[in-house]
């Protein structure tokens, strides 16, 4: 980290010793996993810098924004519309994390058999190690899976500014009405928090800003169709993870820049891995920073990841919001239309997700699919079985894995994944 941010972290209420311990693990892990890769695009230097400063410069920027009167809103789900937040002159940051922390304390509040993603959110709060959470003026939780919605009942005792958003579980006329009324309630809450009334002009600009960010990620994804893959799955996942933290316009420019570089690589026939390396599509639970376990295993076992059907990936970023609305009401309808298409496994039935996995497997020319399920995540683990059956019927080899954030099963996973990749050759 390029500056001494200790007084900033102390003022935010972080536990400096615990935070040092966390950074002490993350820094070397990043070196070993990311910087050790070969044939990285030069543009990844920006993302290395962002990760290096993820608890430093980016937090300072957010605190400077706060000092200038801007509010920070944290979220745990891609259903929280960034467009509404930006239009009210606030900043949205992702809070999901991909590491275990303070597990003993967490298990005093949550059952042991809770998914790692939820436990991690509690652990980062109880362990006082997340400067994003501590900077947030509002923390949005959403009623998605049973685990999250019950956990927020306890989480509200730990976070004084928790706002819970209800979400539909069925895609029906009533489901869409619920989403619409919840987005309207959220808009009012954000306006009250910021003291800024959302106008047609501010909402239109916000829609364009978020669309540009998503369009840049679409461009990056499309370039991964090439063989050899111009970028590793680890690096592409990192860009998708930084999507949730960075300043939106700067992020867009940085992704566009890396895409320019990848286009040249493709034209020159250069890749992150040799041509004909087995190509894997990952599908399933979100992989939040610093959860790089699966891509690390896959890409050190002789395959390359060419897409993520995940909320940190294409499920979260696909589809743009229509820009044709003229009034706030029309734009809010367009926002509802866009988010209503997110095919999270909390929906029942959820045929769109399977169709999307099949479409991605074909578009990105995947040789096989690995379904990534976090232990105790009922929605994704349940869906994994019909997904596997459907893909296998179409002769798309599929491997279902169930894991958590610990490193204990690395060896066992590597053995299974190596055998799967062997089968694809
Ligand atoms: S829209 S995927 S970001 S809810 S892993 S907490 S589902 S038990 S994360 Fe998600 Fe929004 Fe859906 Fe996306 Fe529950 Fe499963 Fe845990 Fe999960």
Coordinates of C-alpha atoms and ligand atoms in Angstrom, one line a residue:
X1 CA 0.0 0.0 0.0
X2 CA 1.4 3.4 -1.0
X3 CA 0.6 5.4 2.1
X4 CA 0.0 4.9 5.7
X5 CA -3.7 4.5 6.1
X6 CA -3.6 3.4 9.7
X7 CA -5.2 6.5 11.2
X8 CA -7.9 6.3 8.6
X9 CA -8.7 2.7 9.5
X10 CA -8.6 3.5 13.2
X11 CA -11.0 6.4 12.8
X12 CA -13.4 4.0 10.9
X13 CA -13.3 1.7 14.0
X14 CA -11.3 -1.1 12.4
X15 CA -9.5 -3.6 14.7
X16 CA -6.0 -2.7 13.5
X17 CA -4.4 -6.0 14.7
X18 CA -7.1 -8.1 13.0
X19 CA -6.9 -6.0 9.9
X20 CA -3.1 -6.3 9.7
X21 CA -3.6 -10.1 10.0
X22 CA -6.1 -10.1 7.1
X23 CA -3.9 -7.9 4.9
X24 CA -0.9 -10.1 5.9
X25 CA -2.6 -13.1 4.3
X26 CA -4.1 -11.3 1.3
X27 CA -1.0 -9.5 0.1
X28 CA 1.1 -12.7 -0.3
X29 CA -1.9 -14.6 -1.6
X30 CA -2.4 -12.0 -4.4
X31 CA 1.3 -12.2 -5.3
X32 CA 1.2 -16.0 -5.5
X33 CA -2.1 -16.3 -7.3
X34 CA -2.2 -13.2 -9.6
X35 CA 1.3 -11.9 -10.1
X36 CA 2.7 -15.4 -10.6
X37 CA 0.6 -15.8 -13.8
X38 CA 2.3 -15.8 -17.1
X39 CA 1.3 -13.9 -20.3
X40 CA -0.9 -11.4 -18.5
X41 CA -2.2 -8.4 -20.4
X42 CA -0.4 -5.2 -19.4
X43 CA -3.8 -3.5 -18.7
X44 CA -4.1 -5.8 -15.7
X45 CA -1.6 -3.5 -14.0
X46 CA -4.5 -1.2 -13.3
X47 CA -6.4 -3.9 -11.5
X48 CA -3.3 -4.9 -9.6
X49 CA -3.1 -1.3 -8.4
X50 CA -6.8 -1.3 -7.4
X51 CA -6.4 -4.5 -5.4
X52 CA -3.3 -3.2 -3.8
X53 CA -5.2 -0.1 -2.7
X54 CA -8.5 -1.7 -2.1
X55 CA -8.5 -0.9 1.6
X56 CA -6.3 2.2 1.1
X57 CA -6.7 4.7 -1.7
X58 CA -10.3 3.6 -2.6
X59 CA -11.4 4.0 1.0
X60 CA -9.7 7.4 1.1
X61 CA -11.6 8.4 -2.0
X62 CA -14.9 7.3 -0.5
X63 CA -14.2 9.2 2.7
X64 CA -13.3 12.3 0.6
X65 CA -16.7 11.9 -1.1
X66 CA -18.4 11.7 2.3
X67 CA -16.6 14.8 3.5
X68 CA -17.9 16.5 0.4
X69 CA -21.5 15.5 1.4
X70 CA -21.9 12.4 -0.8
X71 CA -23.4 9.3 0.8
X72 CA -22.0 5.7 0.5
X73 CA -24.4 2.8 0.2
X74 CA -23.2 -0.8 0.6
X75 CA -25.0 -3.8 -0.9
X76 CA -24.8 -7.6 -0.8
X77 CA -26.7 -8.4 -4.0
X78 CA -26.9 -7.5 -7.7
X79 CA -30.6 -6.7 -7.3
X80 CA -29.7 -3.4 -5.6
X81 CA -30.0 -0.9 -8.5
X82 CA -26.8 1.3 -8.8
X83 CA -28.7 3.6 -11.1
X84 CA -31.0 4.8 -8.3
X85 CA -28.0 5.3 -6.0
X86 CA -26.0 7.3 -8.5
X87 CA -29.0 9.4 -9.5
X88 CA -29.3 10.6 -5.9
X89 CA -25.6 11.6 -5.9
X90 CA -24.5 8.6 -3.8
X91 CA -22.0 5.8 -4.4
X92 CA -22.7 2.1 -4.3
X93 CA -20.1 -0.4 -3.1
X94 CA -20.3 -4.2 -3.0
X95 CA -19.9 -5.7 0.5
X96 CA -19.8 -9.4 -0.2
X97 CA -16.6 -11.0 0.8
X98 CA -14.9 -14.2 -0.1
X99 CA -12.9 -15.0 3.0
X100 CA -13.6 -16.6 6.4
X101 CA -13.1 -14.3 9.3
X102 CA -13.9 -14.4 13.1
X103 CA -15.7 -17.8 12.4
X104 CA -15.9 -18.6 16.1
X105 CA -17.7 -15.4 16.8
X106 CA -19.9 -15.8 13.8
X107 CA -21.0 -19.3 14.9
X108 CA -22.4 -17.8 18.1
X109 CA -24.9 -15.9 16.0
X110 CA -25.5 -18.2 13.0
X111 CA -25.8 -22.0 12.6
X112 CA -22.6 -23.7 11.5
X113 CA -24.4 -24.9 8.4
X114 CA -24.8 -21.4 6.9
X115 CA -23.1 -20.7 3.6
X116 CA -19.6 -19.1 3.6
X117 CA -20.9 -16.0 1.9
X118 CA -23.3 -15.1 4.7
X119 CA -20.8 -16.1 7.4
X120 CA -18.2 -14.0 5.8
X121 CA -20.4 -10.9 5.9
X122 CA -20.9 -11.4 9.6
X123 CA -17.2 -12.2 10.2
X124 CA -16.1 -9.0 8.5
X125 CA -18.4 -7.0 10.7
X126 CA -17.7 -8.8 14.0
X127 CA -14.0 -8.9 13.3
X128 CA -14.0 -5.1 12.4
X129 CA -12.0 -5.6 9.3
X130 CA -14.1 -4.1 6.4
X131 CA -13.5 -0.4 5.8
X132 CA -16.3 -0.5 3.1
X133 CA -18.9 -1.6 5.6
X134 CA -17.7 0.9 8.2
X135 CA -17.8 3.7 5.6
X136 CA -21.4 3.0 4.5
X137 CA -24.2 5.4 5.4
X138 CA -26.7 2.7 4.5
X139 CA -26.3 -1.0 4.2
X140 CA -28.8 -2.8 1.9
X141 CA -29.7 -6.4 2.6
X142 CA -32.1 -8.2 0.4
X143 CA -34.6 -11.0 1.0
X144 CA -33.3 -13.5 -1.5
X145 CA -32.4 -17.0 -0.1
X146 CA -33.7 -18.1 3.3
X147 CA -30.2 -17.9 4.7
X148 CA -29.8 -14.2 3.9
X149 CA -33.3 -13.1 4.8
X150 CA -33.1 -14.8 8.3
X151 CA -29.5 -13.6 8.8
X152 CA -30.5 -10.0 8.2
X153 CA -32.8 -10.3 11.2
X154 CA -29.7 -10.8 13.3
X155 CA -27.5 -8.5 11.3
X156 CA -29.6 -5.5 12.0
X157 CA -28.4 -5.8 15.6
X158 CA -24.8 -5.4 14.4
X159 CA -25.4 -2.7 11.7
X160 CA -27.4 0.3 12.7
X161 CA -28.2 1.5 9.2
X162 CA -29.5 -1.7 7.7
X163 CA -32.2 -1.3 5.0
X164 CA -33.9 -4.6 4.0
X165 CA -35.2 -4.8 0.4
X166 CA -37.9 -7.4 -0.3
X167 CA -37.6 -9.4 -3.5
X168 CA -40.0 -11.7 -5.4
X169 CA -39.3 -15.4 -5.5
X170 CA -41.6 -16.1 -8.5
X171 CA -41.5 -14.3 -11.9
X172 CA -45.2 -13.5 -12.3
X173 CA -47.2 -10.3 -12.7
X174 CA -47.3 -10.0 -8.9
X175 CA -43.6 -10.7 -8.7
X176 CA -42.8 -7.8 -11.0
X177 CA -45.2 -5.5 -9.1
X178 CA -43.3 -6.4 -5.9
X179 CA -40.0 -5.5 -7.5
X180 CA -41.4 -2.3 -8.8
X181 CA -42.8 -1.2 -5.4
X182 CA -39.6 -2.2 -3.6
X183 CA -37.5 -0.1 -6.1
X184 CA -39.8 2.8 -5.6
X185 CA -39.5 2.4 -1.7
X186 CA -35.7 2.2 -2.1
X187 CA -35.7 5.3 -4.3
X188 CA -37.5 7.2 -1.5
X189 CA -35.2 5.9 1.1
X190 CA -32.1 6.9 -0.9
X191 CA -33.6 10.3 -1.5
X192 CA -34.2 10.8 2.2
X193 CA -30.7 9.6 3.0
X194 CA -29.0 11.9 0.6
X195 CA -31.5 14.8 0.6
X196 CA -31.3 14.7 -3.2
X197 CA -34.5 14.4 -5.3
X198 CA -33.9 12.1 -8.3
X199 CA -34.8 13.9 -11.5
X200 CA -35.3 12.6 -15.1
X201 CA -31.9 14.2 -15.9
X202 CA -30.0 12.6 -13.0
X203 CA -31.6 9.2 -13.5
X204 CA -30.9 9.2 -17.2
X205 CA -27.2 10.1 -16.6
X206 CA -27.0 7.3 -14.0
X207 CA -28.5 4.7 -16.4
X208 CA -26.0 5.7 -19.0
X209 CA -23.1 5.4 -16.6
X210 CA -24.1 2.0 -15.3
X211 CA -24.9 0.8 -18.9
X212 CA -21.4 1.9 -20.0
X213 CA -19.8 -0.1 -17.2
X214 CA -21.8 -3.2 -18.1
X215 CA -21.2 -2.7 -21.8
X216 CA -17.4 -2.7 -21.1
X217 CA -17.7 -5.9 -19.3
X218 CA -19.8 -7.4 -22.2
X219 CA -17.0 -6.4 -24.5
X220 CA -14.4 -8.1 -22.3
X221 CA -16.6 -11.2 -22.1
X222 CA -17.0 -11.4 -25.9
X223 CA -13.3 -11.3 -26.4
X224 CA -13.0 -14.5 -24.3
X225 CA -14.6 -16.4 -27.1
X226 CA -11.3 -16.4 -28.9
X227 CA -9.0 -19.4 -28.9
X228 CA -6.4 -19.0 -27.5
X229 CA -8.2 -17.2 -24.7
X230 CA -6.6 -13.7 -24.6
X231 CA -7.0 -13.4 -20.8
X232 CA -7.0 -15.8 -17.9
X233 CA -10.2 -16.6 -16.0
X234 CA -8.4 -15.4 -12.9
X235 CA -7.8 -12.0 -14.4
X236 CA -11.3 -11.7 -16.0
X237 CA -12.8 -12.7 -12.6
X238 CA -10.8 -9.9 -11.0
X239 CA -12.2 -7.3 -13.4
X240 CA -15.7 -8.6 -12.6
X241 CA -14.9 -8.3 -8.8
X242 CA -13.5 -4.8 -9.1
X243 CA -16.8 -3.9 -10.9
X244 CA -18.3 -3.7 -7.4
X245 CA -15.7 -1.4 -5.8
X246 CA -14.3 1.0 -8.3
X247 CA -15.5 4.4 -9.5
X248 CA -17.8 3.5 -12.4
X249 CA -16.4 5.8 -15.1
X250 CA -12.8 5.0 -14.2
X251 CA -13.7 1.3 -14.2
X252 CA -15.3 1.5 -17.6
X253 CA -12.3 3.3 -19.1
X254 CA -9.9 0.7 -17.6
X255 CA -11.9 -2.2 -19.0
X256 CA -12.1 -0.6 -22.4
X257 CA -8.4 -0.1 -22.4
X258 CA -7.7 -3.7 -21.6
X259 CA -10.2 -4.8 -24.3
X260 CA -8.2 -2.7 -26.9
X261 CA -5.1 -4.6 -25.8
X262 CA -6.9 -8.0 -26.0
X263 CA -8.1 -7.2 -29.5
X264 CA -4.5 -6.8 -30.6
X265 CA -3.5 -10.0 -28.8
X266 CA -6.3 -11.9 -30.6
X267 CA -5.2 -10.5 -34.0
X268 CA -1.7 -11.6 -33.2
X269 CA -2.9 -15.1 -32.1
X270 CA -1.5 -14.5 -28.6
X271 CA -3.2 -15.9 -25.5
X272 CA -2.9 -16.3 -21.8
X273 CA -2.7 -20.1 -22.4
X274 CA -1.9 -22.0 -25.6
X275 CA -4.5 -22.6 -28.3
X276 CA -6.7 -25.7 -27.7
X277 CA -6.3 -25.5 -23.9
X278 CA -9.5 -27.1 -22.5
X279 CA -12.1 -24.3 -22.0
X280 CA -14.2 -24.3 -18.8
X281 CA -17.4 -22.4 -18.1
X282 CA -18.0 -21.8 -14.3
X283 CA -21.6 -21.6 -13.2
X284 CA -23.2 -21.1 -9.8
X285 CA -22.6 -19.1 -6.7
X286 CA -20.9 -15.7 -6.7
X287 CA -17.1 -15.6 -6.1
X288 CA -16.4 -12.4 -4.1
X289 CA -12.9 -11.0 -3.4
X290 CA -10.6 -12.8 -2.4
X291 CA -12.3 -16.0 -3.3
X292 CA -10.0 -17.1 -6.1
X293 CA -9.8 -20.8 -5.1
X294 CA -11.7 -22.4 -8.0
X295 CA -10.1 -20.5 -10.8
X296 CA -6.7 -21.0 -9.2
X297 CA -7.2 -24.8 -9.2
X298 CA -8.7 -24.9 -12.7
X299 CA -6.0 -22.7 -14.3
X300 CA -3.1 -24.6 -12.6
X301 CA -4.6 -27.9 -13.7
X302 CA -4.3 -27.4 -17.5
X303 CA -7.5 -25.6 -18.4
X304 CA -8.7 -22.0 -18.9
X305 CA -11.9 -20.4 -17.7
X306 CA -13.7 -18.6 -20.4
X307 CA -16.8 -17.4 -18.6
X308 CA -18.7 -17.1 -15.3
X309 CA -22.4 -17.7 -15.1
X310 CA -22.5 -15.9 -11.8
X311 CA -23.5 -12.7 -10.2
X312 CA -19.8 -11.8 -10.1
X313 CA -19.9 -12.3 -13.9
X314 CA -22.5 -12.6 -16.6
X315 CA -25.6 -13.1 -14.5
X316 CA -24.9 -9.9 -12.7
X317 CA -23.7 -7.8 -15.6
X318 CA -25.7 -8.9 -18.6
X319 CA -28.6 -6.9 -20.0
X320 CA -28.6 -3.1 -20.2
X321 CA -31.3 -0.8 -19.0
X322 CA -33.3 0.8 -21.9
X323 CA -32.3 4.4 -22.3
X324 CA -35.4 5.5 -24.1
X325 CA -37.4 6.7 -21.0
X326 CA -38.1 10.4 -20.8
X327 CA -39.7 10.6 -17.3
X328 CA -38.5 9.3 -14.0
X329 CA -41.5 6.9 -14.0
X330 CA -40.6 5.5 -17.5
X331 CA -36.9 5.1 -16.4
X332 CA -38.0 3.3 -13.2
X333 CA -40.0 0.9 -15.3
X334 CA -37.0 0.3 -17.5
X335 CA -34.8 -0.4 -14.4
X336 CA -37.4 -2.9 -13.1
X337 CA -37.5 -4.6 -16.6
X338 CA -33.7 -4.9 -16.5
X339 CA -33.3 -6.3 -13.0
X340 CA -36.3 -8.6 -13.4
X341 CA -34.3 -10.6 -15.8
X342 CA -31.7 -11.6 -13.3
X343 CA -32.0 -15.4 -13.0
X344 CA -30.8 -16.0 -9.5
X345 CA -31.6 -19.5 -8.2
X346 CA -33.8 -18.0 -5.5
X347 CA -36.6 -17.9 -8.2
X348 CA -38.9 -20.8 -8.7
X349 CA -39.2 -22.1 -11.3
X350 CA -36.0 -20.7 -12.9
X351 CA -35.8 -22.0 -16.5
X352 CA -34.0 -18.9 -17.7
X353 CA -30.8 -19.8 -15.9
X354 CA -30.4 -23.1 -17.5
X355 CA -31.1 -21.5 -20.9
X356 CA -28.4 -18.9 -20.1
X357 CA -25.8 -21.6 -19.1
X358 CA -26.5 -23.5 -22.4
X359 CA -26.2 -20.3 -24.4
X360 CA -22.9 -19.3 -22.6
X361 CA -21.5 -22.8 -23.1
X362 CA -22.2 -22.5 -26.9
X363 CA -21.1 -18.9 -27.3
X364 CA -17.8 -19.2 -25.4
X365 CA -17.1 -22.7 -26.9
X366 CA -16.8 -24.3 -23.5
X367 CA -15.5 -27.9 -23.5
X368 CA -17.1 -28.4 -20.1
X369 CA -19.0 -26.7 -17.3
X370 CA -18.0 -26.7 -13.6
X371 CA -21.0 -26.0 -11.3
X372 CA -19.7 -24.1 -8.3
X373 CA -21.9 -24.5 -5.2
X374 CA -21.1 -23.1 -1.8
X375 CA -21.8 -25.6 0.9
X376 CA -25.2 -25.1 2.5
X377 CA -26.4 -22.9 -0.4
X378 CA -29.7 -24.6 -1.0
X379 CA -30.8 -22.6 -4.1
X380 CA -27.7 -23.3 -6.1
X381 CA -27.0 -26.8 -4.9
X382 CA -30.6 -27.8 -5.6
X383 CA -30.4 -26.3 -9.1
X384 CA -27.1 -27.9 -9.8
X385 CA -28.6 -31.4 -10.2
X386 CA -31.1 -30.6 -13.0
X387 CA -28.5 -28.3 -14.6
X388 CA -26.0 -31.1 -14.7
X389 CA -28.6 -33.6 -16.1
X390 CA -29.7 -31.2 -18.8
X391 CA -26.1 -30.3 -19.8
X392 CA -25.0 -34.0 -19.9
X393 CA -28.0 -34.8 -22.1
X394 CA -26.6 -32.3 -24.5
X395 CA -23.2 -34.0 -24.2
X396 CA -21.7 -31.0 -22.3
X397 CA -19.5 -32.6 -19.6
X398 CA -20.3 -31.2 -16.3
X399 CA -18.7 -31.4 -12.9
X400 CA -20.6 -30.4 -9.8
X401 CA -18.5 -29.2 -6.9
X402 CA -19.6 -28.1 -3.4
X403 CA -17.1 -26.2 -1.3
X404 CA -16.5 -23.3 1.1
X405 CA -13.9 -20.7 1.6
X406 CA -11.5 -22.9 3.5
X407 CA -8.4 -24.2 1.8
X408 CA -8.7 -27.7 3.4
X409 CA -10.3 -29.3 0.4
X410 CA -7.8 -27.8 -2.2
X411 CA -6.1 -31.2 -2.7
X412 CA -9.3 -33.1 -3.1
X413 CA -10.8 -30.6 -5.5
X414 CA -7.6 -30.5 -7.6
X415 CA -7.7 -34.2 -8.0
X416 CA -11.3 -34.1 -9.2
X417 CA -10.8 -31.1 -11.4
X418 CA -7.7 -32.6 -13.0
X419 CA -9.6 -35.8 -13.8
X420 CA -12.4 -33.8 -15.3
X421 CA -10.0 -31.7 -17.5
X422 CA -8.4 -34.9 -18.6
X423 CA -11.7 -36.2 -19.8
X424 CA -12.1 -33.0 -21.9
X425 CA -8.9 -33.4 -23.9
Ligands
LIG1 S1 -29.0 -12.3 -7.2 S2 -26.9 -15.1 -6.4 S3 -26.0 -11.8 -5.4 S4 -28.8 -13.5 -3.9 S5 -24.5 -18.4 -1.7 S6 -26.2 -16.1 0.3 S7 -27.9 -17.7 -2.5 S8 -27.1 -19.5 0.5 S9 -25.5 -14.9 -3.1 FE1 -26.7 -13.8 -4.5 FE2 -28.3 -11.8 -5.2 FE3 -28.9 -14.2 -6.0 FE4 -26.9 -13.0 -7.0 FE5 -27.9 -17.5 -0.3 FE6 -26.5 -19.3 -1.7 FE7 -25.3 -18.1 0.3 FE8 -26.0 -16.7 -1.9

